[in-house]
Structure formats: C-alpha cells, structure tokens
Short mmCIF file of N, CA and C in Angstrom, two decimals:
data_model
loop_
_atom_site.label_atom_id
_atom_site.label_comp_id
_atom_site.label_asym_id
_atom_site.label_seq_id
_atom_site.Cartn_x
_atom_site.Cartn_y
_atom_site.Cartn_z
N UNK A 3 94.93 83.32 79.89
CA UNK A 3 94.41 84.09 81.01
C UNK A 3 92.96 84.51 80.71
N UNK A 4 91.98 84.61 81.64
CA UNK A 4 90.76 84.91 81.39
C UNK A 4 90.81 86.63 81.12
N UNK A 5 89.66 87.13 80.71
CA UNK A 5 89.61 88.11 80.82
C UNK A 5 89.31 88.92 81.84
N UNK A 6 89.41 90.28 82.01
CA UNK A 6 89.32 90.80 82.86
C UNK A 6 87.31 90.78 83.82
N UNK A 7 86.43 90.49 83.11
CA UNK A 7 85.34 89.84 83.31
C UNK A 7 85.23 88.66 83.76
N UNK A 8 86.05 87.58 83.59
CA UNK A 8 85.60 86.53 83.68
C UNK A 8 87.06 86.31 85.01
N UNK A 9 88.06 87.01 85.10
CA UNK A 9 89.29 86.93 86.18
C UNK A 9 88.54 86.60 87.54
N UNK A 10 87.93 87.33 87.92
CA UNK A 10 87.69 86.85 89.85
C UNK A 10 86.85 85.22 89.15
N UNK A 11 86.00 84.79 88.62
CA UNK A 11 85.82 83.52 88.66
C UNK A 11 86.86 82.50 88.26
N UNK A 12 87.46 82.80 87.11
CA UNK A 12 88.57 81.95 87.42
C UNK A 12 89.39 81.68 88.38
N UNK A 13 90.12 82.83 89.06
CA UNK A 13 90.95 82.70 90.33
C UNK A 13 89.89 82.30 90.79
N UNK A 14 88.92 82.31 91.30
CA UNK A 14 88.07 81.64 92.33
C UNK A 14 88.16 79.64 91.90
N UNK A 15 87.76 79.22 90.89
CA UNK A 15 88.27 77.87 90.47
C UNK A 15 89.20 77.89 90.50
N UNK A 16 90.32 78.06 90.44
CA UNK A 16 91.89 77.65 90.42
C UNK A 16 91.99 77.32 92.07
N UNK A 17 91.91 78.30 92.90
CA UNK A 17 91.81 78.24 94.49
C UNK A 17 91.24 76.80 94.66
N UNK A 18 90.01 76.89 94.04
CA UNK A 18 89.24 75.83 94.84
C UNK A 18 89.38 74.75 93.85
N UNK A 19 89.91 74.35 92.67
CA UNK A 19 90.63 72.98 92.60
C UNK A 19 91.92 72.97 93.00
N UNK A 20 92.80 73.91 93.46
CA UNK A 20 93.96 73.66 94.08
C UNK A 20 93.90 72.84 95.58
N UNK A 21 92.19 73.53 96.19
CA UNK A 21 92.30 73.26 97.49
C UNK A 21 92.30 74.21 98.82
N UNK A 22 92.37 75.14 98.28
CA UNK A 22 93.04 76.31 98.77
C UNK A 22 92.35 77.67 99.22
N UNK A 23 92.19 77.92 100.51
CA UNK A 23 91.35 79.15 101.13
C UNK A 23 92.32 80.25 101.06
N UNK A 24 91.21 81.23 100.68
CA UNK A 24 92.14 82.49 100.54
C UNK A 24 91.51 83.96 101.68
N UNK A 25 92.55 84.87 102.00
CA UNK A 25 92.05 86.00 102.50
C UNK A 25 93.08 87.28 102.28
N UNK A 26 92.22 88.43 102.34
CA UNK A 26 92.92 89.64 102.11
C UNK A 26 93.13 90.75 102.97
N UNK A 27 94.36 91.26 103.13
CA UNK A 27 94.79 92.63 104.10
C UNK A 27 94.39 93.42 103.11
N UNK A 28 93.81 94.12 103.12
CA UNK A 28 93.46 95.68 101.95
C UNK A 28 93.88 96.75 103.05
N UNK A 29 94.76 97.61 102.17
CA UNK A 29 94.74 99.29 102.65
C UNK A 29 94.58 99.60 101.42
N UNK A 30 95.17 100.31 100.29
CA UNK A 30 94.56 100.61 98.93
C UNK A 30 93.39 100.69 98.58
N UNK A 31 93.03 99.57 98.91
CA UNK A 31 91.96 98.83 98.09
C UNK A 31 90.82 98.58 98.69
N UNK A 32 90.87 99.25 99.80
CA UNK A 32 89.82 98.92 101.15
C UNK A 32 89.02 97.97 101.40
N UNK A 33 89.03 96.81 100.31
CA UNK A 33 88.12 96.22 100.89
C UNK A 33 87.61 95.20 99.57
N UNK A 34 88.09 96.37 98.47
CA UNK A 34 87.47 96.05 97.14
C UNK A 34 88.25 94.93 96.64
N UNK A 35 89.31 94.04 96.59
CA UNK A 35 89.60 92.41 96.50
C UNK A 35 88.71 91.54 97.18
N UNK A 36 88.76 91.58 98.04
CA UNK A 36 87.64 90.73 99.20
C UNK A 36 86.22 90.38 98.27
N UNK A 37 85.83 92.13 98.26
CA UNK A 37 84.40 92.08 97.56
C UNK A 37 84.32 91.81 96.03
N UNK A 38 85.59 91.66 95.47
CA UNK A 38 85.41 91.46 94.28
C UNK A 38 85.56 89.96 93.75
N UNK A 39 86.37 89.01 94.80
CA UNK A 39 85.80 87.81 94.79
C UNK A 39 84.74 87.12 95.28
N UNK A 40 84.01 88.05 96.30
CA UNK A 40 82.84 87.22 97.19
C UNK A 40 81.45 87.42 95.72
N UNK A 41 82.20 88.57 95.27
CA UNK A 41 80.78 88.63 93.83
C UNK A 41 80.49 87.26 93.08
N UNK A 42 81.73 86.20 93.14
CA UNK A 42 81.42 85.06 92.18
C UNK A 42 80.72 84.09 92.79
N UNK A 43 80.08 83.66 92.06
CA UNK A 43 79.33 82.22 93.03
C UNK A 43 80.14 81.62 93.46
N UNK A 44 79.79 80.54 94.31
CA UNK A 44 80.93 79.72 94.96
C UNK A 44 82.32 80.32 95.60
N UNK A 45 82.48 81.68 95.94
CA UNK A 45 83.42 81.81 96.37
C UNK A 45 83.88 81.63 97.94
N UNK A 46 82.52 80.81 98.66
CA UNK A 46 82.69 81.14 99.79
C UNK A 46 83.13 79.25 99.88
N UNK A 47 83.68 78.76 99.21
CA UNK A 47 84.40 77.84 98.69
C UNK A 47 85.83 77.63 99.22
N UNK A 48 86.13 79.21 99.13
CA UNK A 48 87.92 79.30 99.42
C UNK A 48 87.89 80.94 100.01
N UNK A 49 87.11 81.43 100.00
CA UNK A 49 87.24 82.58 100.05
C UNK A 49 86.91 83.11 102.02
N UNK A 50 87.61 83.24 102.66
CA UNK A 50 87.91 83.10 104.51
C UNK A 50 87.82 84.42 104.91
N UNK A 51 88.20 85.55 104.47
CA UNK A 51 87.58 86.94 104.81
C UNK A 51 88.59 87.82 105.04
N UNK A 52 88.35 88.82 104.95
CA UNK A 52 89.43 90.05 104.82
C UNK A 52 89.72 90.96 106.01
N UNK A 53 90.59 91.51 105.96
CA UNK A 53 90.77 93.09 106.92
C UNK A 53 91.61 94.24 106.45
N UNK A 54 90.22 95.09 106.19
CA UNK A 54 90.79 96.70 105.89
C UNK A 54 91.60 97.10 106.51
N UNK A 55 92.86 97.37 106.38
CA UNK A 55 94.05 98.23 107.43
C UNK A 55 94.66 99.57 106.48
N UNK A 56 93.28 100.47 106.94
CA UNK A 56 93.68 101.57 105.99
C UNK A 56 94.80 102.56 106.84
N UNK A 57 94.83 102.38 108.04
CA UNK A 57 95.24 102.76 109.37
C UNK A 57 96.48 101.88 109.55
N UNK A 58 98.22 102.23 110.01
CA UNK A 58 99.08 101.79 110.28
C UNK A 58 98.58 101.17 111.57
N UNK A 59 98.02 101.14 112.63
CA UNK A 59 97.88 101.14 113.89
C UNK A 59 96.88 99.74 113.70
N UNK A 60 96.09 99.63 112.68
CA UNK A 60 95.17 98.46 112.14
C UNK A 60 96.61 97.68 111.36
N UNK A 61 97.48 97.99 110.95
CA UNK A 61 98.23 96.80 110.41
C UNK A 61 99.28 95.85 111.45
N UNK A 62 99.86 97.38 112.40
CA UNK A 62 100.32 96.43 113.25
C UNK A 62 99.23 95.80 114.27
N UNK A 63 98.17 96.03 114.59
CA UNK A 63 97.36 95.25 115.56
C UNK A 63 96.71 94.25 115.21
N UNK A 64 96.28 94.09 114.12
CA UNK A 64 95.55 93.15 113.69
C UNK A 64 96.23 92.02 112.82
N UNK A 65 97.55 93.15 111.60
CA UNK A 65 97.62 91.80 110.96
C UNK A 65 99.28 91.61 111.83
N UNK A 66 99.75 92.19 112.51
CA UNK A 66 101.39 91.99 113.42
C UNK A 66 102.42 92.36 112.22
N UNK A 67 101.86 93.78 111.30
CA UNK A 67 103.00 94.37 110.90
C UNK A 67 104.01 94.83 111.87
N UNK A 68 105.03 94.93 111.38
CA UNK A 68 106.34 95.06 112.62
C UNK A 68 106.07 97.08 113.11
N UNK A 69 105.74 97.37 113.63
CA UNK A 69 105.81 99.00 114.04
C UNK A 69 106.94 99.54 113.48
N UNK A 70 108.29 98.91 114.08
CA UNK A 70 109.36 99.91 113.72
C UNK A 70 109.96 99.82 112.01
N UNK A 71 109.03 98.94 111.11
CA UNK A 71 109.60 98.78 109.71
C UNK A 71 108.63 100.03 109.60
N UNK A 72 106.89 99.81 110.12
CA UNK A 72 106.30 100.85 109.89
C UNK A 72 106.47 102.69 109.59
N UNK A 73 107.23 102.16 110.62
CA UNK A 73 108.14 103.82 110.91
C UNK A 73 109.22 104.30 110.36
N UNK A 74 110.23 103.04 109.92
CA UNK A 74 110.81 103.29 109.02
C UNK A 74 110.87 103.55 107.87
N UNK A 75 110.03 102.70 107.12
CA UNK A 75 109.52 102.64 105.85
C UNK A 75 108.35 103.35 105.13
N UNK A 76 107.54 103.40 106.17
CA UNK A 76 105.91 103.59 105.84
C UNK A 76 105.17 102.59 105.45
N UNK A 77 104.22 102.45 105.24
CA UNK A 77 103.06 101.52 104.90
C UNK A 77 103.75 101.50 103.63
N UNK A 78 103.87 102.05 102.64
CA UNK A 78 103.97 101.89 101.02
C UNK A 78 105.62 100.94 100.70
N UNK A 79 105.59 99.55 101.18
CA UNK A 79 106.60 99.12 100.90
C UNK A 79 106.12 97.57 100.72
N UNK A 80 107.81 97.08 100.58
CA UNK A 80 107.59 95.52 99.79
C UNK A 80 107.44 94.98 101.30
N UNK A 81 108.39 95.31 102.20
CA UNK A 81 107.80 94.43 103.30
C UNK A 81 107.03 93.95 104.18
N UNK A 82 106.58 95.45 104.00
CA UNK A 82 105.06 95.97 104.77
C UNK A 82 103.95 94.72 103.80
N UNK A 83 104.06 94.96 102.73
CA UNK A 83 103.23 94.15 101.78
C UNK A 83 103.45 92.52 102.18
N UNK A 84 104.28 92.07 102.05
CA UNK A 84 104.76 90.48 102.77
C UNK A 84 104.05 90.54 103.96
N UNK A 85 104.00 91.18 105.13
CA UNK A 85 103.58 90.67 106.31
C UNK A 85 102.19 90.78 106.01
N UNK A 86 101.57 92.35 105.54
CA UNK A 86 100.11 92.27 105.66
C UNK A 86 99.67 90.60 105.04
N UNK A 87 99.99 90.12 104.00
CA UNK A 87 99.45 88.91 103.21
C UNK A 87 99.92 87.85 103.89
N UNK A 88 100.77 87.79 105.11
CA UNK A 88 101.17 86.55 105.89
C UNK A 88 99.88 86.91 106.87
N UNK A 89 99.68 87.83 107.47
CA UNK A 89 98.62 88.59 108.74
C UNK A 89 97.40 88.16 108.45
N UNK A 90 97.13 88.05 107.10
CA UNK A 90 95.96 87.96 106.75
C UNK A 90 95.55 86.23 106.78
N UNK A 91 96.74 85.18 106.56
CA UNK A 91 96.48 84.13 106.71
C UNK A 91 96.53 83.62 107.92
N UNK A 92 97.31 84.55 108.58
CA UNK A 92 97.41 84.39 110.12
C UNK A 92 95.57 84.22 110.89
N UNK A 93 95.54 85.74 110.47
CA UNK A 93 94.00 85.73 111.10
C UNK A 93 92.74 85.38 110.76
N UNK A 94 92.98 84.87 109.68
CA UNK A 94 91.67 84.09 108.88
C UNK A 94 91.66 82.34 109.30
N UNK A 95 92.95 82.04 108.96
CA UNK A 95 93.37 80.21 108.93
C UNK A 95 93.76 80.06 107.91
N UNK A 96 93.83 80.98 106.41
CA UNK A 96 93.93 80.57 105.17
C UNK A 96 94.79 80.04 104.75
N UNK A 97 95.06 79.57 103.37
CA UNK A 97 96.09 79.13 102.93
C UNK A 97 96.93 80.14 102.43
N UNK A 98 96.26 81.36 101.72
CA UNK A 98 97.08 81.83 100.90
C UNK A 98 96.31 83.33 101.37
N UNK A 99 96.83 84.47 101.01
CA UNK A 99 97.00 85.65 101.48
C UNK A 99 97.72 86.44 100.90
N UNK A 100 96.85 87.55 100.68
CA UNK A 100 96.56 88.46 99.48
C UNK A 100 96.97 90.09 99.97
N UNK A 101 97.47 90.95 100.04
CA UNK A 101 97.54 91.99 100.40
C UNK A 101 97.83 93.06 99.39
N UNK A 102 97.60 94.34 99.58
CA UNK A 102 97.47 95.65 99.22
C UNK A 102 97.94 97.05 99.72
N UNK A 103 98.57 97.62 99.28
CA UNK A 103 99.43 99.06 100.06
C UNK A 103 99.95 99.62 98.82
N UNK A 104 99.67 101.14 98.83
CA UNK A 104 100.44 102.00 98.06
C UNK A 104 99.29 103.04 97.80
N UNK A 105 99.63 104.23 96.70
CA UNK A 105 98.83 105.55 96.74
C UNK A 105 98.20 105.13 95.56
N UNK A 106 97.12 105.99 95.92
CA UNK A 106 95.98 106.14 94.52
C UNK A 106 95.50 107.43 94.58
N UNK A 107 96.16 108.54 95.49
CA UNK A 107 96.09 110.13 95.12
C UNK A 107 94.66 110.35 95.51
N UNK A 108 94.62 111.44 95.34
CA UNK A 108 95.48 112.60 94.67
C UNK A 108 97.08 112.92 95.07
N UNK A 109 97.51 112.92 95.85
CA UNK A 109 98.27 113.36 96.21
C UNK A 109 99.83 112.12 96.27
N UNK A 110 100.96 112.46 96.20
CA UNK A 110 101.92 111.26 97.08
C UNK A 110 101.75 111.58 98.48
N UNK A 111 102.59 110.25 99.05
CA UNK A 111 102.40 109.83 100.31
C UNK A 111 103.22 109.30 101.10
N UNK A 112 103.91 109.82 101.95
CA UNK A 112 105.04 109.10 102.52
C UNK A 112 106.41 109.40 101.41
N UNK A 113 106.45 110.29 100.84
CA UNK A 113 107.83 110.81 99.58
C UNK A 113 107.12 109.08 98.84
N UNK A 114 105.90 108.88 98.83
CA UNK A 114 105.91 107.82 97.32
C UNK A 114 104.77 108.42 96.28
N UNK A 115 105.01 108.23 95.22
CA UNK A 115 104.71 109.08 94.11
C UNK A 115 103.18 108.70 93.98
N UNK A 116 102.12 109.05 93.33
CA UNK A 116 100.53 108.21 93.26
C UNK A 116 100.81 107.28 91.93
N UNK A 117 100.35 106.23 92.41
CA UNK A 117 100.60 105.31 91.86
C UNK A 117 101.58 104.02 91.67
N UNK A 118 102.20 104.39 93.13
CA UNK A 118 102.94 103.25 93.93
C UNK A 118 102.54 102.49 94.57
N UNK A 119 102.12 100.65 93.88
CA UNK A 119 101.47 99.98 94.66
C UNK A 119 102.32 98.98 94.76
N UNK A 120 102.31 97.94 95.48
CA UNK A 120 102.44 96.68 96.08
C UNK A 120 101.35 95.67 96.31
N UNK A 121 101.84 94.43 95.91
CA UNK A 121 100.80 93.70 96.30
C UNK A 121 101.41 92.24 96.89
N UNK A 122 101.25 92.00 97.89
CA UNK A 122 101.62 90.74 98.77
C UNK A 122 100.96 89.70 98.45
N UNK A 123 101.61 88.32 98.16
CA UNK A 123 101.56 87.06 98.41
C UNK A 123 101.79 86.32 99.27
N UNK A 124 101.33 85.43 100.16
CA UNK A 124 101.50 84.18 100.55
C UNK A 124 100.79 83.03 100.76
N UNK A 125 101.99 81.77 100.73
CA UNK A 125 101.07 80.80 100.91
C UNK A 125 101.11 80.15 99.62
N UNK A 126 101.67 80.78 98.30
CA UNK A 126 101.00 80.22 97.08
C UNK A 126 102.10 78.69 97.05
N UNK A 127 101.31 77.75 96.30
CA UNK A 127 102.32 76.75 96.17
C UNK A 127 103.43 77.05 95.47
N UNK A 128 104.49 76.18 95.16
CA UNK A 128 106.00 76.49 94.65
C UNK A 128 106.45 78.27 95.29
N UNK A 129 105.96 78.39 96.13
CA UNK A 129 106.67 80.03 96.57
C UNK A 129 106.73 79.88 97.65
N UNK A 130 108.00 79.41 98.52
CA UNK A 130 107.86 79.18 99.89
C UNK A 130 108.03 80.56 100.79
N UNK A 131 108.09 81.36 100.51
CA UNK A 131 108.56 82.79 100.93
C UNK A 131 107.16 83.52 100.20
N UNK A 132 106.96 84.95 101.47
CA UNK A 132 105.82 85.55 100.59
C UNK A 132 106.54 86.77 100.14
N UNK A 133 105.81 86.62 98.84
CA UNK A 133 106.64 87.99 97.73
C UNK A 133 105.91 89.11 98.05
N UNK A 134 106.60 89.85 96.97
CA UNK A 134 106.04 91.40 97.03
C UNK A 134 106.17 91.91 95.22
N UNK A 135 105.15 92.48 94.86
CA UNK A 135 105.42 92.53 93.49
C UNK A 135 104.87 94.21 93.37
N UNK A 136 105.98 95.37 93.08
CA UNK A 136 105.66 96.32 92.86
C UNK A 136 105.16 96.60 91.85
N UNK A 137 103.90 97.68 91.57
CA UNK A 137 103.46 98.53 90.10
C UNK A 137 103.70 99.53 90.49
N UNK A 138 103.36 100.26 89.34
CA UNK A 138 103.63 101.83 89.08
C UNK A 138 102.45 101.64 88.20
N UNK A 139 101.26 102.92 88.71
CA UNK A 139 100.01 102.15 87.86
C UNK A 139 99.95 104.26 87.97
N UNK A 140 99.08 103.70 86.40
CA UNK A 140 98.63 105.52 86.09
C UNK A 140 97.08 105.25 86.38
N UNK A 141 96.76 107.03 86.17
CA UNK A 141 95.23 107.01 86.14
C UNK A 141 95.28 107.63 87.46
N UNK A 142 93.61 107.94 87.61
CA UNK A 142 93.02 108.47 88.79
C UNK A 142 92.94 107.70 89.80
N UNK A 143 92.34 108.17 91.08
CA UNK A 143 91.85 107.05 92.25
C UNK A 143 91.31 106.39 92.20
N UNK A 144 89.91 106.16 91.16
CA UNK A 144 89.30 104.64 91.13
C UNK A 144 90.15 103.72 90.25
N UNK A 145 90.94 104.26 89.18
CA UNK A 145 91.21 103.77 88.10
C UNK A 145 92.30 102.51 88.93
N UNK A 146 93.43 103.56 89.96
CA UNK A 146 94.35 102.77 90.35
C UNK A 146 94.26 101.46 91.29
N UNK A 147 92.88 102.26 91.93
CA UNK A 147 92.41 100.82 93.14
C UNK A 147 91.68 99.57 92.09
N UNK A 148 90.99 100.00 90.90
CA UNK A 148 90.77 98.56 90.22
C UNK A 148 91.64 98.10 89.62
N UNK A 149 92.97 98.75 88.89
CA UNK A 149 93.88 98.09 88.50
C UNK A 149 94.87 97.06 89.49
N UNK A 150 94.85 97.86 90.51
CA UNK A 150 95.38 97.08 91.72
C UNK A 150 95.15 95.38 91.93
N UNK A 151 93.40 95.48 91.69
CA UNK A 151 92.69 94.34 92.16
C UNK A 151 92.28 93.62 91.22
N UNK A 152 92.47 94.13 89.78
CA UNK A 152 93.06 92.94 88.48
C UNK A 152 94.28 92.32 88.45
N UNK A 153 95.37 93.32 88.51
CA UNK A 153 96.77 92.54 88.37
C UNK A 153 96.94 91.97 89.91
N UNK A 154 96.09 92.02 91.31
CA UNK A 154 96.51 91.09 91.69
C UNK A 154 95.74 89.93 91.80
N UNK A 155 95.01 89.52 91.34
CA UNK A 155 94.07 88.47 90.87
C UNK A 155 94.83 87.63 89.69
N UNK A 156 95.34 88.54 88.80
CA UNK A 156 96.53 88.19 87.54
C UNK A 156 97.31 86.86 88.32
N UNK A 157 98.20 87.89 88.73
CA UNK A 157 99.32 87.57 89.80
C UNK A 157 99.02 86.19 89.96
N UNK A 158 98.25 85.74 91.30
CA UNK A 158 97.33 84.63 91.74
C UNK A 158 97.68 83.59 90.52
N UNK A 159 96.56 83.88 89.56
CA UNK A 159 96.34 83.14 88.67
C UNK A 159 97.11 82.38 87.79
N UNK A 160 98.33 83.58 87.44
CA UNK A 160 99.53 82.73 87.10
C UNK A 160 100.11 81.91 87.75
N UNK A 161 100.26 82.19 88.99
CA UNK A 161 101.05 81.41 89.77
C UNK A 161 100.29 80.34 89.91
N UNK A 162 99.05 79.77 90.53
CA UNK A 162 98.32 78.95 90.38
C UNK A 162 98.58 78.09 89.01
N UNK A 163 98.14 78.78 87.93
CA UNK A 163 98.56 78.33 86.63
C UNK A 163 99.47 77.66 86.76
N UNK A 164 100.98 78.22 87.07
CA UNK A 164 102.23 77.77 86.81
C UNK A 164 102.47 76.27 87.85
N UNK A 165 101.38 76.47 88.85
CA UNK A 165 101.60 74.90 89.58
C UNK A 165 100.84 74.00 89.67
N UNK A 166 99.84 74.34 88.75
CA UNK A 166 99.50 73.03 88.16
C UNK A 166 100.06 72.02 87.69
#
C-alpha cells in the first residue's frame, strides 16, 4: 500500500489503468475526497466530479436517497451510504462511486456517537453490490474528516489491488 502521501496518486493510477471514472457524494467530508484527488496530476483522467450533500434534502434530491430510510434511519447509516455512492455514479456517468456520512463532532448526532462514519462503494470490479464499510474513528473534527478520506481511498485501493 502506498503511503499516506503518495495514496490519492496511487488510487488515481489504479482507476485509470483499470479504466475506470470515479465520483463522490460527500456529507462528512464536504467535499474534501473530491479535492483530495483532483490535487494529483492526471486526475481528471478518471476523476467525473462530486456532490456535497451535507443537507438530507440534497441527498434525497440530487443523489435519490430514499426519504423514508432517511427518516428512519438518519443520514449516519450503511444504507444511506450505498445509495449516496450509487447517486453519485448515477449523476456523474461514473464507473465507480465513492460516498461519505457520519459525525466528526463535536457533538453526536442522530443518537450516533462522534466518530461514526461510513463510507460507500460502488461500481468496484468483483463487487457487484455497493458496500458499506463502517469506522469508529477517534480524534477531533479535522482529524476525523481526514481519516475518513484516507481509509476511504485505502478501501478503493485494495479492492482495485485485489482485481487486478
């Protein structure tokens, strides 16, 4: 695995010898996956564009989160996480689709504790279904939104890795 320096360029080559355009739903993370791969050269290679849905009302409108899981669940869940990263390939064209949801505090949110994240997949090869991969991440508010947007770059990468 690359290091945490050298991670958004690698996932950025893996994408683009796989073939493969990518885009991101951010709520967490507002924005900061998107921008943290457009930093590498060549990322506009694979890289199709994002949408902040820091706002429930932005997830179901834009990316067609379901309202009533919304309401049931809250934003801070695995399924919520699956659709935003299907939404996002929806509305870009991409192949693969990246999403983000959960707290980074101060405070919990929705009865979920800070530091309850999720991060959505789809699209990746050998995964015909899009996952959901929960953390429990410590630290403050910046700390948790960059950890967010390493391990899900990680994530990516392995999987990529693994289908080669």
């Amino acid at each position: 695995m690359a290091d945490a320096e050298n991670l958004p360029g690698a996932v950025v080559q893996l994408l683009i010898r796989h073939g493969l355009t990518v885009a991101t739903a951010e709520s967490l993370t507002a924005g900061l996956l998107a921008a943290t791969l457009a930093e590498v050269p060549g990322a506009s290679g694979t890289l199709q564009g994002g949408v902040v849905a820091y706002q429930n009302h932005v997830k179901e409108r834009q990316l067609g989160v379901d309202p009533g899981l919304l309401a049931r669940a809250g934003a801070v869940d695995a399924e919520v996480a699956r659709q935003m990263a299907e939404g996002a390939r929806r509305v870009t064209g991409a192949d693969v689709g990246i999403s983000t949801t959960g707290v980074a505090g101060p405070e919990a949110h929705q009865g979920k504790p800070v530091g309850t994240v999720y991060v959505g997949l789809a699209g990746l090869p050998g995964h015909a279904e899009p996952e959901a991969v929960l953390l429990h991440l410590d630290g403050g508010r910046e700390a948790i939104r960059r950890t967010t947007v390493r391990r899900a770059l990680q994530m990516v990468q392995a999987r990529l890795t693994r289908s080669a």
